[in-house]
């Protein structure tokens, strides 16, 4: 019995050691010159995200986001609605957790919580623009809100 417990302990120790040595490294994002120029701009054209059917509206006033959305982001229709909804659930959850931890995460970046209910159908446009805002935000401020890289 003691030998089985010792073997199990040894196996768990080896497994944990091998897993810890395979830790993920933070992969650097490839930011194009065009994106760098947009990120440096101070142009503040608000982007309205709304859906008349659901009567939801978000207004994003972030320098460069409107230009980035029109020139760098994947076009509407590129992603499926279910893809956008699934990603937005994860990204909103992580965003809101950071808002609640101002001592750990920059409160100037994470100011307000986002009220996103996965049970509500916000429509394609709302999900598309919200998702792209998260991609823009992560790329501009070198943040990581989920387990995946914010790629274009």
XYZ file of C-alpha atoms in Angstrom, residues 29 61 77 114:
4
model
C 2.339 40.527 -31.347
C -14.585 57.000 -27.778
C -19.123 38.846 -42.209
C -19.405 45.864 -19.454
